[in-house]
Amino acid sequence: REAGRRTYIPVMSGENKLSWQVKDLIPNSEYYFRVKAVNKIGGGEYLELRNPIIAEDPKQPPDPPVDLEVHNPTSKSVTLTWKPPLFDGGSKIMGYIIEKLAKGKERWERCNDYLVPLLTYPVKGLEEGKEYQFRVRAENAAGISEPSRITPFVKAVDPIEAPKVFLAANLQSGLEVKRGDEIILEAHISGSPYPSVTWLRNDEVVRPEEIKKRVTTYTRKKKGEVEEEEPFQLSLPERLSIDNHKEGESVLSIRDSIRADHGTFTIKVENDHGVAKASCEVNVLDTPGPPVNFVFEDVRKNSVVCKWEPPLDDGGSEILNYVLEKKDNTKAEMGWVTVSSTLRHCKFHVTKLIEGKEYLFRVFAENRVGSGPPCVSKPMTAKDPFSPPDPPNKPDVQDVTSNSMLVKWNEPKDNGSPIIGYWIEKREINSTHWARVNRNLVNALEIKVEGLLEGLTYIFRVCAENAAGPGKFSPPSDPKTAQDPIMPPGPPIPRVADTSSTSIELEWEPPAYNGGGDITGYHVYKQLMGVKEWSRCTEKPIKVRQYTVKEVREGADYKLRVTALNAAGEGPPGETEPVTVAEPKEPPTVELDVSVKAGIQIMAGQTIKIPATVTGRPTPTIVWAVEEGELDKDRVVIENVGTKSELTIKNALRKDHGRYVITATNSSGSKSAGTRVEVFDVPGPVLDLKPVVTNRKMCLLNWSDPEDDGGSDIIGFIVERKDAKMHTWRLAIDTERSKCDITGLVEGQEYKFRVSAKNKFGTGPPVEIGPILAVDPLVVPGPPSCPEVKDKTKSSVALAWKPPQKDGGSPIKGYIVEMQDEGSTDWKKVNEGDKLFPTCECVIPNL
């Protein structure tokens, strides 16, 4: 019957059995059972259960947990994680038991006092430097499971982590505060072991100091002197505090900030594995200091130019404008008057001064915080410091025509004020009236006077003017009559510049005398030696002073003439010596550019450029070559323009190094020049990478140097590893030798390795190897124990033995049994054919 009912239901009747399986029960329900015996007479009394039975499956302890792993080892603790058992034994897992075993100990110690309900547990209380193994058991209502797989030994040491530091986000672009506000700099720190913290200002260490007691000093002031009190101010260390009580944070604060506190604040953190720094520019805003170097320029009787320089300290903010004030220094009761309050520049022209009065000026600088203290000038008297200039010397008259003349003069003494221009006057020689030539001041030392009347004679005079006014006139010039020059020019001076088999190159200098007018052009003439007539080569006058004479016979001798023309006509000729028409012969010359003569050293990928200059007559043929190799025609570009030749190779490769030679050849000979090109690169891949020794804990790799060292000695190698199933390379090892012992492998895991060579230019391409399985190498097993006779008959023997202590790294497949007849020295194999005895016992028949 069910525990909640009173009525029993029969489940078996009339069966002669002592057990019965009751079916169709409701899971997790409680039932009572009773049994009575029956014979021919009838039934006996019932035997009833005292307590109810719950209908549920039988329970058993769970399987062991799986995938036990160790994380984040420190000198005092580690964190364990695992996964639940594959089978919970039919009952809910109540928790887990964690056990540890120190290296060298035999007894496992329990780590947790109470069952751990989670799949992770931090094991604490470890001894620094010791190695531990761990295992986990699961517990349900039926009991405790077998232990999980034991972890490899884990050493209790703190992790190695270089220090790191970074400032709070609001400090990344600097900090700006107003005078009197508190400066707060917050930094976040990490590193293991925890680094030491140092704060610096402008690269000098700053530390808090106690407030010192000030001694008040009294100085006697002279009578009438104004006493200026400097404001009392604590030093920066006395206003500084540094808070390092919270691990991972450091806060520097400065109360009652002043302008002098601005600068670069740096936090430096350091441990055994490195140093890290972070800096912040701190700007304390204040009113600017006084402007400096107040001077006067261009002092006049009613004006002055005031000039000053910006304050040495702008108060941490851009100077917005200046305020300039003046004061009549002759009257003590007069106050300061504002000249201008919106000056953007450090210069101002003050006008409306009263001549002869003494003035004081002062200037303030303003920024967005406010106006700073003034800079006061020295007294200044308003008066002119100069007088009108002296008269120039007698003018010189040139380039006379029928209606114009060019008048020139020298610059006179300016008497303290720069000359701003000149006035020129003219007079006809028979007149008494001087007429002004220019309406506006002439800012030059000459003027072309036009509008003259042909045939009249003129004289000229000049005066200079400065800020004080015009000076006295110069003496009058010599008389000149307005008329055109009528003389033809003199002979030019010709010379033969070059010859060829078909032409003559002629150049000439202009005539020493142009006849009083501009040269308008030139004519060229030629004469064949032995012939009296001259033939003109130019159809129209040419203005350039060079000409190529053509239509000449090779090997013949010629004379050449050049005549000049002006407005008056053609002048007498200038003549050359006889010249032979022939191609000159010059041996070739080759000159490399000075930038490449001493050699070229570049990195791979850059461009090689070798410029050279080649001359010679006739024009030489040019050949570029590289010693001990051939030019790559697909990549080499050679440009020959005029006397310039340039070899270019873009994206240079290591194979492009060598000595490059340029050779120029013509009928007069041959000439060469060369320079050395070095192309540097990172080294090539290492060679013959292979594992020498591999077992379950380590792998010894060996390799050879790269075939190409990149032009620089190999300084080391980088060895990296990764799990075969992972994508990330890690645990880079630097080594100077061509081998590396890699430890810390997990038995049964597959690994890949790669090796890269380094020189001073960088790291070369890596060479990979793997996957390599971390297992011990297989060897033959050890010997079994001596066999014992377990049973025997007259024709057979039963033997037994124990397996060998070492299986050689692989499970035992079977055993071979041999026997020896007494008195014989030969051993005979008992096994049939190649069959092995699979267990540690066998029966030998047929004896």
XYZ file of C-alpha atoms in Angstrom, residues 7-427:
421
model
C -5.692 -0.309 2.085
C -3.209 -2.997 0.980
C -3.308 -4.240 -2.623
C -2.222 -7.850 -3.305
C 0.750 -8.124 -5.698
C 1.440 -11.926 -5.409
C -0.770 -14.903 -4.505
C -0.118 -18.664 -4.213
C 3.498 -18.593 -5.358
C 5.980 -20.860 -3.667
C 8.849 -18.290 -3.702
C 10.786 -16.351 -1.113
C 11.198 -13.158 -3.236
C 9.063 -11.174 -5.630
C 9.629 -8.163 -7.931
C 6.925 -5.550 -7.480
C 6.361 -3.495 -10.671
C 4.385 -0.411 -11.748
C 5.381 1.698 -8.740
C 5.218 5.496 -8.882
C 8.781 6.940 -8.791
C 9.782 8.693 -5.539
C 6.554 7.533 -3.755
C 6.643 5.787 -0.336
C 5.219 2.224 0.074
C 4.573 -0.308 2.926
C 4.759 -4.082 2.225
C 3.587 -7.162 4.152
C 3.933 -10.940 3.571
C 2.177 -14.006 5.020
C 2.682 -17.739 4.515
C -0.208 -20.034 3.378
C -0.650 -23.824 3.758
C -3.576 -26.194 3.258
C -5.173 -25.074 6.435
C -4.982 -21.364 5.681
C -2.931 -18.228 6.020
C -0.664 -17.206 8.908
C 0.014 -13.758 10.373
C 1.399 -10.920 8.243
C 4.997 -9.749 8.555
C 4.921 -5.964 7.921
C 7.709 -3.443 7.315
C 8.072 -0.958 10.109
C 9.325 1.908 7.833
C 8.178 2.834 4.303
C 10.327 2.196 1.208
C 10.895 4.985 -1.405
C 10.596 3.834 -5.017
C 13.850 5.131 -6.548
C 16.841 3.813 -8.502
C 19.785 2.516 -6.469
C 22.551 5.112 -5.749
C 26.323 4.821 -6.032
C 29.276 7.176 -5.654
C 29.874 9.463 -8.697
C 32.642 9.176 -11.272
C 35.759 11.324 -10.671
C 35.741 14.962 -11.889
C 37.487 15.664 -15.220
C 39.657 18.353 -16.868
C 41.311 19.560 -13.682
C 43.458 22.623 -14.504
C 45.667 25.049 -12.523
C 45.450 28.838 -13.094
C 47.125 31.991 -11.790
C 49.827 30.523 -9.506
C 51.307 32.943 -6.928
C 53.726 32.491 -4.032
C 50.828 31.677 -1.657
C 47.906 30.424 -3.745
C 46.663 28.871 -6.977
C 43.220 28.664 -8.556
C 41.827 25.266 -9.613
C 39.054 24.653 -12.144
C 37.439 21.360 -13.214
C 34.418 19.895 -14.879
C 31.765 17.706 -13.186
C 31.887 13.856 -13.415
C 30.531 12.270 -16.553
C 28.134 10.252 -14.306
C 26.824 11.567 -10.984
C 26.098 8.043 -9.591
C 22.343 8.542 -9.745
C 22.355 11.258 -7.105
C 22.966 15.002 -7.199
C 26.556 16.083 -6.583
C 26.644 17.744 -3.173
C 30.133 19.215 -3.567
C 33.808 18.587 -4.149
C 36.856 17.776 -2.045
C 40.216 19.285 -3.052
C 43.523 17.667 -2.053
C 47.157 18.747 -2.439
C 50.476 16.898 -2.303
C 53.767 18.751 -1.745
C 56.760 17.494 -3.700
C 58.716 15.028 -1.602
C 55.707 14.236 0.616
C 53.740 11.001 0.530
C 50.492 12.023 2.173
C 47.699 13.991 0.434
C 46.269 16.876 2.461
C 42.714 18.119 2.233
C 42.476 21.817 1.254
C 38.795 22.626 1.996
C 37.021 22.163 5.329
C 33.597 22.134 3.694
C 32.352 20.753 0.413
C 32.938 23.148 -2.503
C 29.651 23.580 -4.450
C 31.311 25.352 -7.423
C 33.663 24.119 -10.178
C 36.530 26.360 -9.045
C 38.428 26.818 -5.810
C 41.322 29.084 -4.727
C 43.851 27.014 -2.794
C 45.616 29.256 -0.260
C 48.293 28.808 2.384
C 50.984 27.453 0.020
C 54.662 27.772 0.899
C 56.603 29.984 -1.503
C 59.007 28.087 -3.732
C 57.499 24.628 -3.106
C 55.978 22.481 -5.854
C 52.517 20.951 -5.492
C 50.197 18.501 -7.220
C 46.406 18.631 -6.897
C 43.405 16.312 -7.310
C 39.633 16.615 -6.800
C 36.918 14.177 -5.609
C 33.147 14.494 -6.036
C 30.644 13.555 -3.296
C 26.951 12.653 -3.509
C 24.528 10.990 -1.140
C 26.074 7.564 -1.918
C 29.628 8.545 -1.138
C 32.872 10.016 -2.461
C 34.253 9.400 -5.951
C 37.701 8.274 -6.966
C 40.186 11.180 -7.370
C 40.489 13.053 -10.649
C 43.591 13.078 -12.827
C 46.529 14.523 -10.863
C 47.856 17.850 -12.112
C 51.528 18.308 -13.045
C 53.733 19.888 -10.413
C 53.030 23.607 -9.973
C 55.562 25.886 -8.287
C 54.240 28.460 -5.802
C 55.909 31.607 -7.096
C 54.568 35.021 -7.998
C 54.074 35.608 -11.746
C 56.623 37.750 -13.576
C 54.991 40.918 -14.903
C 56.754 44.085 -16.011
C 55.273 47.215 -14.434
C 52.629 49.271 -16.260
C 51.226 52.673 -15.459
C 48.719 54.971 -17.117
C 47.093 58.180 -16.019
C 43.365 58.708 -15.618
C 41.464 59.405 -18.842
C 40.917 63.105 -18.033
C 44.710 63.610 -17.811
C 45.660 62.136 -21.190
C 45.698 65.567 -22.909
C 47.072 67.469 -19.888
C 45.533 69.247 -16.872
C 44.650 72.925 -16.604
C 43.649 74.553 -13.304
C 43.278 78.103 -12.042
C 45.574 79.530 -9.367
C 44.385 78.415 -5.933
C 42.624 75.272 -7.199
C 43.829 71.837 -6.158
C 45.922 69.799 -8.607
C 44.919 66.122 -8.517
C 46.792 63.521 -10.613
C 45.496 59.931 -10.466
C 47.463 56.989 -11.895
C 46.657 53.284 -12.257
C 49.480 50.782 -11.661
C 50.050 47.077 -12.296
C 53.043 44.727 -12.105
C 54.326 41.726 -10.209
C 56.001 42.008 -7.807
C 54.121 45.233 -7.062
C 56.352 48.070 -8.262
C 57.747 50.996 -6.309
C 56.197 54.385 -7.126
C 58.054 57.696 -7.607
C 56.558 61.046 -8.673
C 58.702 63.600 -10.546
C 58.195 67.209 -11.634
C 60.284 68.341 -14.593
C 62.406 65.164 -14.158
C 63.126 65.942 -10.467
C 61.764 63.715 -7.665
C 59.085 65.390 -5.501
C 58.149 64.232 -1.980
C 55.857 65.745 0.658
C 57.558 67.800 3.386
C 56.349 69.148 6.706
C 55.528 72.866 6.867
C 58.628 74.714 8.066
C 58.532 77.555 10.543
C 59.247 80.908 8.831
C 61.527 83.543 10.399
C 60.127 87.061 9.848
C 62.809 89.562 8.751
C 62.388 93.319 8.960
C 64.142 95.732 6.594
C 64.199 99.466 7.145
C 62.675 101.438 4.271
C 63.959 104.820 3.153
C 61.760 107.792 3.767
C 59.035 108.147 1.152
C 59.679 104.676 -0.300
C 56.575 102.557 -0.814
C 56.720 99.255 1.043
C 55.704 96.311 -1.143
C 54.912 93.113 0.683
C 55.473 89.861 -1.170
C 52.611 87.407 -0.501
C 53.527 84.530 1.814
C 53.466 81.188 -0.033
C 54.297 77.623 1.072
C 56.754 75.697 -1.099
C 55.445 72.949 -3.392
C 56.670 70.007 -1.192
C 54.855 71.566 1.779
C 51.557 71.658 -0.186
C 52.101 68.223 -1.758
C 50.541 64.913 -0.714
C 50.903 61.451 -2.300
C 48.379 58.675 -1.563
C 49.624 55.130 -2.303
C 47.565 53.210 0.283
C 45.294 51.551 -2.298
C 47.098 48.913 -4.354
C 46.888 49.597 -8.071
C 46.394 53.360 -7.605
C 48.537 56.380 -6.761
C 47.147 59.901 -6.317
C 49.260 63.089 -6.179
C 47.547 66.261 -5.005
C 48.794 69.850 -4.556
C 46.584 72.264 -2.648
C 46.545 76.066 -3.080
C 48.216 75.883 -6.507
C 50.347 78.778 -7.740
C 51.649 79.643 -11.203
C 55.125 78.289 -10.378
C 53.629 74.792 -9.920
C 53.143 74.308 -13.686
C 55.326 71.781 -15.477
C 55.556 68.146 -16.541
C 54.564 65.708 -13.781
C 55.754 62.127 -14.294
C 54.987 58.938 -12.373
C 57.688 56.260 -12.537
C 56.964 52.675 -11.426
C 59.728 50.079 -11.148
C 60.184 46.442 -10.173
C 62.777 43.756 -10.907
C 61.402 43.327 -14.437
C 61.402 46.857 -15.768
C 60.450 50.508 -15.485
C 57.338 52.303 -16.812
C 56.493 56.006 -16.927
C 53.490 58.213 -17.667
C 53.548 62.007 -17.898
C 51.022 64.847 -17.736
C 51.481 68.510 -18.611
C 50.009 70.606 -15.756
C 49.205 74.234 -16.507
C 48.287 76.643 -13.667
C 46.434 79.661 -15.020
C 47.246 83.081 -13.513
C 47.451 86.676 -14.633
C 50.502 87.329 -16.867
C 53.716 88.930 -15.680
C 54.770 92.450 -16.677
C 55.888 93.068 -20.285
C 59.650 93.591 -20.657
C 62.160 95.727 -22.586
C 59.957 98.827 -23.044
C 61.772 101.084 -25.556
C 60.989 104.087 -27.780
C 61.471 104.219 -31.538
C 61.158 107.135 -33.945
C 60.770 109.858 -31.302
C 59.223 112.988 -32.851
C 58.059 116.370 -31.553
C 54.403 115.241 -31.489
C 54.533 111.429 -31.698
C 56.511 108.360 -30.634
C 56.511 104.623 -31.374
C 56.322 102.568 -28.161
C 57.665 99.037 -28.377
C 57.898 96.231 -25.807
C 58.274 92.466 -25.601
C 55.714 89.946 -24.226
C 55.889 88.945 -20.534
C 58.374 86.247 -19.627
C 55.419 84.361 -18.108
C 52.083 84.489 -19.944
C 50.280 83.056 -16.911
C 49.656 79.774 -18.722
C 47.171 81.333 -21.158
C 47.501 83.199 -24.438
C 47.999 86.979 -24.146
C 44.706 88.480 -25.417
C 45.711 92.141 -25.588
C 47.774 94.943 -24.015
C 46.691 98.165 -22.295
C 48.961 101.199 -22.906
C 48.763 104.277 -20.650
C 50.648 107.601 -20.604
C 51.270 110.304 -17.965
C 52.484 113.907 -18.114
C 55.640 113.632 -15.983
C 56.029 117.389 -15.561
C 52.950 117.587 -13.333
C 52.793 115.279 -10.301
C 49.065 115.777 -9.877
C 48.295 114.431 -13.356
C 47.104 110.829 -13.425
C 47.498 108.022 -15.947
C 45.542 108.314 -19.202
C 44.644 105.266 -21.311
C 46.154 105.449 -24.808
C 44.665 102.155 -26.018
C 43.179 99.111 -24.252
C 42.808 96.804 -27.276
C 46.390 96.342 -28.512
C 47.103 92.939 -30.069
C 50.742 93.620 -30.971
C 53.773 94.781 -28.990
C 54.081 98.084 -30.834
C 51.965 101.257 -30.984
C 52.364 104.685 -32.602
C 51.315 107.308 -30.031
C 50.302 110.656 -31.570
C 49.069 114.072 -30.355
C 52.005 114.639 -27.992
C 52.937 118.196 -26.991
C 56.428 119.214 -28.149
C 58.911 119.632 -25.324
C 56.853 117.822 -22.650
C 58.198 114.832 -20.687
C 56.041 111.692 -20.649
C 55.930 108.348 -18.824
C 54.343 105.250 -20.380
C 53.291 101.929 -18.887
C 51.816 98.773 -20.437
C 49.770 95.887 -18.954
C 49.312 92.400 -20.440
C 45.902 90.707 -20.210
C 44.953 87.028 -20.617
C 41.655 85.266 -19.972
C 42.378 85.287 -16.198
C 42.919 89.024 -15.960
C 45.437 91.863 -16.157
C 48.976 91.507 -14.787
C 51.383 94.090 -13.269
C 52.612 96.942 -15.526
C 55.972 97.616 -17.164
C 56.852 101.327 -16.733
C 59.050 103.146 -19.272
C 61.811 105.654 -18.659
C 60.881 109.345 -19.068
C 60.677 110.532 -22.713
C 60.703 114.112 -24.058
C 58.704 114.811 -27.246
C 61.124 116.411 -29.737
C 62.620 115.645 -33.159
C 66.085 114.009 -33.036
C 67.159 114.957 -36.591
C 67.441 117.741 -39.239
C 66.900 117.938 -43.038
C 69.476 116.044 -45.172
C 72.604 117.532 -46.824
C 72.555 118.395 -50.549
C 73.674 115.661 -53.005
C 76.791 116.102 -55.144
C 76.598 117.550 -58.681
C 74.230 115.355 -60.811
C 75.525 113.407 -63.830
C 73.514 113.525 -67.128
C 73.666 110.469 -69.478
C 71.804 108.834 -72.414
C 71.002 112.130 -74.127
C 68.385 112.011 -76.956
C 66.423 114.658 -78.802
C 63.709 114.765 -76.121
C 65.069 113.035 -72.981
C 68.059 112.768 -70.635
C 68.960 110.386 -67.752
C 69.918 112.296 -64.578
C 71.875 110.424 -61.857
C 73.104 111.508 -58.385
C 74.584 110.135 -55.165
C 72.855 109.650 -51.767
C 73.699 112.490 -49.299
C 73.970 112.350 -45.505
C 70.468 111.931 -43.959
C 71.282 113.793 -40.636
C 69.411 111.299 -38.419
C 66.255 110.511 -40.414
C 66.045 108.144 -43.412
C 65.678 109.882 -46.784
C 62.155 109.359 -48.129
C 62.787 110.702 -51.669
C 64.242 113.388 -53.936
C 63.053 116.516 -55.812
C 64.609 117.282 -59.247
C 64.519 120.669 -61.022
C 65.603 121.682 -64.573
C 66.550 125.021 -66.198
